[in-house]
Amino acid sequence: MEVIVSPSLLSADFLNLWKDVEMVNESRADWFHLDIMDGVFVPNISYGLPVVAQIKKAARKPLDVHLMIVQPERYVEEFRKAGADILTVHLEACTHLHRTIQQIKAAGMKAGVSLNPHSPVGLLEDVIRDIDVVLLMSVNPGFGGQSFIEQTIEKVKKLKTLIQSAGAKTLIEIDGGVNFETGRRLVEAGADALVAGSFVFNSPDPKSRIEGLKNL
Ligand code: DX5
Ligand code: ZN
């Protein structure tokens, strides 16, 4: 299967967001990765519901919404209304993760669960069949442009084994420090989807970066 590419608009030009949304529409990218930060779960604040709703009007591909917020269960319905297709919550932010996953699916979205670099993949063993996407953080969440944490490669392999032994169809998505070199090694290790922010948007030719990630 060809790798799924999900450009992160965190590194887009917010004064010309429409232009960057169009670029992703016209590119070979598969999803739009939208990073929502509350300044509590992570030490940064990004953008929220009104921006997601505006992006939805222009986007011609699914919205892959990554919630880096505490108590994400309070906002499931709001993000569905704003247009999320995949809604990802952090394991570390959910006391009742199983319930939150069911809540996301009952609202009609695909359910994603994200793990910070310190959280072992084994914590997902009892919910893996319920999850559509696992988003492994390969940096500490909060900022674009950080360098890739090497341990993620081992984590992808362990997660792949966990998914296969459970007979699940869960996709493995990686977020942080993705470029052609780390991307290629991640796909070899078993990743199905790659998020890329600064590597795409800080390039003079973002479409060719996306193209390159599709052809790793
Ligand atoms: C980090 C965000 C990422 C970020 C990735 O907290 O979740 O999606 O945009 O940025 P890069 O690709 O620059 O590491
Ligand atoms: Zn993200």
Coordinates of C-alpha atoms and ligand atoms in Angstrom, one line a residue:
M1 CA 0.0 0.0 0.0
E2 CA 1.2 3.5 -0.8
V3 CA 2.0 5.7 2.2
I4 CA -0.7 8.2 3.2
V5 CA 0.7 11.8 3.4
S6 CA -0.9 14.3 5.8
P7 CA 0.7 17.8 5.6
S8 CA 0.4 19.7 8.9
L9 CA -0.9 23.2 8.4
L10 CA 0.8 24.3 11.6
S11 CA 3.7 25.4 9.3
A12 CA 1.4 27.0 6.7
D13 CA 1.2 30.7 6.0
F14 CA -1.8 31.8 8.2
L15 CA -2.1 35.1 6.3
N16 CA -2.6 33.1 3.1
L17 CA -4.2 30.0 4.4
W18 CA -6.4 29.5 1.4
K19 CA -3.4 29.4 -0.8
D20 CA -1.8 26.6 1.2
V21 CA -5.1 24.7 1.4
E22 CA -5.3 24.9 -2.4
M23 CA -1.7 23.7 -2.7
V24 CA -2.6 20.6 -0.6
N25 CA -5.8 20.1 -2.7
E26 CA -3.8 20.1 -5.9
S27 CA -1.0 18.0 -4.5
R28 CA -0.8 14.2 -4.1
A29 CA -1.4 14.6 -0.3
D30 CA -4.2 12.4 1.2
W31 CA -5.3 14.2 4.3
F32 CA -5.1 17.7 6.0
H33 CA -3.4 17.4 9.4
L34 CA -4.8 20.0 11.8
D35 CA -3.0 20.6 15.1
I36 CA -5.2 21.9 17.9
M37 CA -3.2 23.0 21.0
D38 CA -4.7 24.4 24.3
G39 CA -1.6 25.8 26.1
V40 CA -2.3 23.3 28.9
F41 CA -1.7 19.8 27.5
V42 CA 1.1 21.3 25.5
P43 CA 3.1 24.5 26.1
N44 CA 1.7 26.2 23.0
I45 CA -1.6 27.5 21.6
S46 CA -2.4 27.0 17.9
Y47 CA -5.8 27.6 16.4
G48 CA -9.3 26.3 17.1
L49 CA -12.8 25.5 15.9
P50 CA -13.5 28.5 13.6
V51 CA -10.3 28.0 11.7
V52 CA -11.1 24.3 11.3
A53 CA -14.6 25.1 10.0
Q54 CA -13.1 27.6 7.4
I55 CA -10.5 25.1 6.2
K56 CA -13.4 22.5 5.8
K57 CA -15.1 24.8 3.3
A58 CA -12.0 24.8 1.0
A59 CA -10.5 21.4 1.7
R60 CA -11.2 18.6 -0.8
K61 CA -9.6 15.9 1.3
P62 CA -10.3 14.5 4.7
L63 CA -9.5 16.5 7.8
D64 CA -7.1 14.6 10.2
V65 CA -7.6 16.6 13.4
H66 CA -5.0 16.1 16.2
L67 CA -6.3 17.3 19.5
M68 CA -3.4 18.2 21.9
I69 CA -5.9 19.4 24.6
V70 CA -7.0 18.2 28.0
Q71 CA -10.4 16.6 28.4
P72 CA -10.9 16.2 24.6
E73 CA -14.2 14.3 25.3
R74 CA -15.7 17.7 25.9
Y75 CA -15.2 18.8 22.3
V76 CA -16.0 15.7 20.2
E77 CA -19.3 17.0 18.9
E78 CA -17.9 20.5 18.2
F79 CA -15.1 19.1 16.1
R80 CA -17.5 16.9 14.2
K81 CA -19.6 20.0 13.4
A82 CA -16.5 21.9 12.3
G83 CA -15.7 19.1 9.8
A84 CA -13.3 16.6 11.3
D85 CA -13.2 13.3 9.5
I86 CA -10.6 11.6 11.7
L87 CA -10.4 12.8 15.3
T88 CA -7.3 11.9 17.3
V89 CA -7.1 12.3 21.1
H90 CA -4.0 11.8 23.3
L91 CA -4.0 8.7 25.5
E92 CA -2.3 10.9 28.2
A93 CA -5.2 13.3 28.1
C94 CA -8.0 10.7 28.6
T95 CA -9.0 9.1 31.9
H96 CA -11.7 7.0 30.1
L97 CA -10.0 6.4 26.7
H98 CA -12.3 3.5 25.8
R99 CA -15.4 5.7 26.3
T100 CA -13.9 8.6 24.3
I101 CA -13.1 6.3 21.4
Q102 CA -16.7 5.1 21.3
Q103 CA -17.9 8.7 21.5
I104 CA -15.9 9.7 18.4
K105 CA -17.1 6.7 16.4
A106 CA -20.7 7.3 17.5
A107 CA -20.4 10.8 16.2
G108 CA -19.5 9.4 12.8
M109 CA -15.8 10.0 12.7
K110 CA -12.7 7.8 12.5
A111 CA -11.1 7.5 15.9
G112 CA -7.4 8.1 16.4
V113 CA -5.3 7.8 19.6
S114 CA -2.0 9.5 19.9
L115 CA 0.9 8.5 22.1
N116 CA 3.6 10.8 23.4
P117 CA 7.2 9.6 23.0
H118 CA 7.3 8.2 26.6
S119 CA 4.1 6.1 26.4
P120 CA 4.6 2.5 25.5
V121 CA 2.5 1.0 22.7
G122 CA 1.4 -1.8 25.0
L123 CA -0.9 0.6 26.7
L124 CA -3.2 0.2 23.6
E125 CA -3.4 -3.5 23.8
D126 CA -7.0 -3.6 25.1
V127 CA -8.4 -1.0 22.7
I128 CA -6.4 -1.6 19.6
R129 CA -9.4 -3.2 17.7
D130 CA -11.5 -0.1 18.4
I131 CA -9.0 2.4 17.0
D132 CA -8.8 3.4 13.3
V133 CA -5.5 5.2 13.6
V134 CA -2.6 5.3 16.1
L135 CA -0.7 8.5 15.9
L136 CA 2.8 8.0 17.3
M137 CA 4.5 11.2 18.3
S138 CA 8.1 11.2 17.1
V139 CA 8.7 14.6 18.8
N140 CA 7.3 16.0 22.0
P141 CA 4.1 17.6 20.9
G142 CA 3.7 21.4 20.9
F143 CA 5.9 22.7 18.1
G144 CA 6.8 22.2 14.5
G145 CA 10.4 21.8 13.3
Q146 CA 11.8 19.6 16.0
S147 CA 14.2 16.7 15.4
F148 CA 13.0 13.1 15.1
I149 CA 13.3 10.8 18.1
E150 CA 15.0 7.7 17.0
Q151 CA 13.2 5.3 19.4
T152 CA 10.1 5.8 17.2
I153 CA 11.4 3.3 14.6
E154 CA 11.4 0.5 17.3
K155 CA 8.0 1.7 18.5
V156 CA 6.5 1.4 15.0
K157 CA 7.7 -2.2 14.8
K158 CA 6.3 -3.1 18.2
L159 CA 3.0 -1.4 17.3
K160 CA 2.8 -3.3 14.0
T161 CA 3.2 -6.6 15.8
L162 CA 0.5 -5.6 18.3
I163 CA -1.9 -4.7 15.5
Q164 CA -1.2 -7.9 13.6
S165 CA -1.5 -10.2 16.6
A166 CA -4.9 -8.6 17.5
G167 CA -6.1 -9.0 13.9
A168 CA -6.8 -5.3 13.8
K169 CA -6.8 -3.0 10.7
T170 CA -5.5 0.1 12.6
L171 CA -3.3 2.4 10.6
I172 CA 0.0 3.6 12.0
E173 CA 0.6 7.4 11.5
I174 CA 3.8 9.2 12.6
D175 CA 4.0 12.9 13.6
G176 CA 7.1 15.0 14.0
G177 CA 10.5 15.4 12.3
V178 CA 9.4 13.6 9.1
N179 CA 11.6 14.1 6.0
F180 CA 12.6 11.9 3.1
E181 CA 15.2 10.1 5.3
T182 CA 13.1 9.5 8.4
G183 CA 10.0 8.9 6.3
R184 CA 11.7 6.1 4.3
R185 CA 12.8 4.3 7.5
L186 CA 9.4 4.7 9.1
V187 CA 7.7 3.2 6.1
E188 CA 10.1 0.3 6.1
A189 CA 9.4 -0.2 9.8
G190 CA 5.6 -0.4 9.0
A191 CA 4.2 3.1 9.1
D192 CA 1.1 3.6 6.9
A193 CA 0.8 7.4 7.2
L194 CA 3.2 10.3 7.6
V195 CA 2.5 13.8 8.9
A196 CA 4.9 16.5 7.7
G197 CA 4.8 20.2 8.6
S198 CA 8.0 22.2 8.3
F199 CA 9.5 19.8 5.7
V200 CA 6.6 20.6 3.4
F201 CA 5.8 24.2 4.1
N202 CA 9.3 25.6 4.6
S203 CA 10.3 24.4 1.1
P204 CA 10.1 26.6 -1.9
D205 CA 8.4 23.7 -3.7
P206 CA 6.0 22.1 -1.2
K207 CA 4.2 20.0 -3.8
S208 CA 7.4 18.3 -4.8
R209 CA 8.1 17.5 -1.1
I210 CA 4.7 15.9 -0.9
E211 CA 5.3 14.0 -4.1
G212 CA 8.7 12.8 -2.8
L213 CA 7.0 11.5 0.4
K214 CA 4.5 9.6 -1.7
N215 CA 7.3 8.0 -3.6
L216 CA 9.7 7.0 -0.8
Ligands
DX5_1 C1 3.6 18.8 16.8 C2 2.5 18.6 15.8 C3 3.0 18.3 14.5 C4 3.8 19.3 13.8 C5 4.9 18.5 13.0 O1 3.1 19.0 18.0 O2 1.6 17.6 16.3 O3 1.9 17.9 13.6 O4 3.2 20.2 12.9 O5 5.8 19.4 12.5 P1 7.1 19.0 11.8 O6 6.7 18.1 10.7 O7 7.8 20.2 11.5 O8 7.9 18.2 12.9
ZN2 ZN 0.1 16.8 14.8

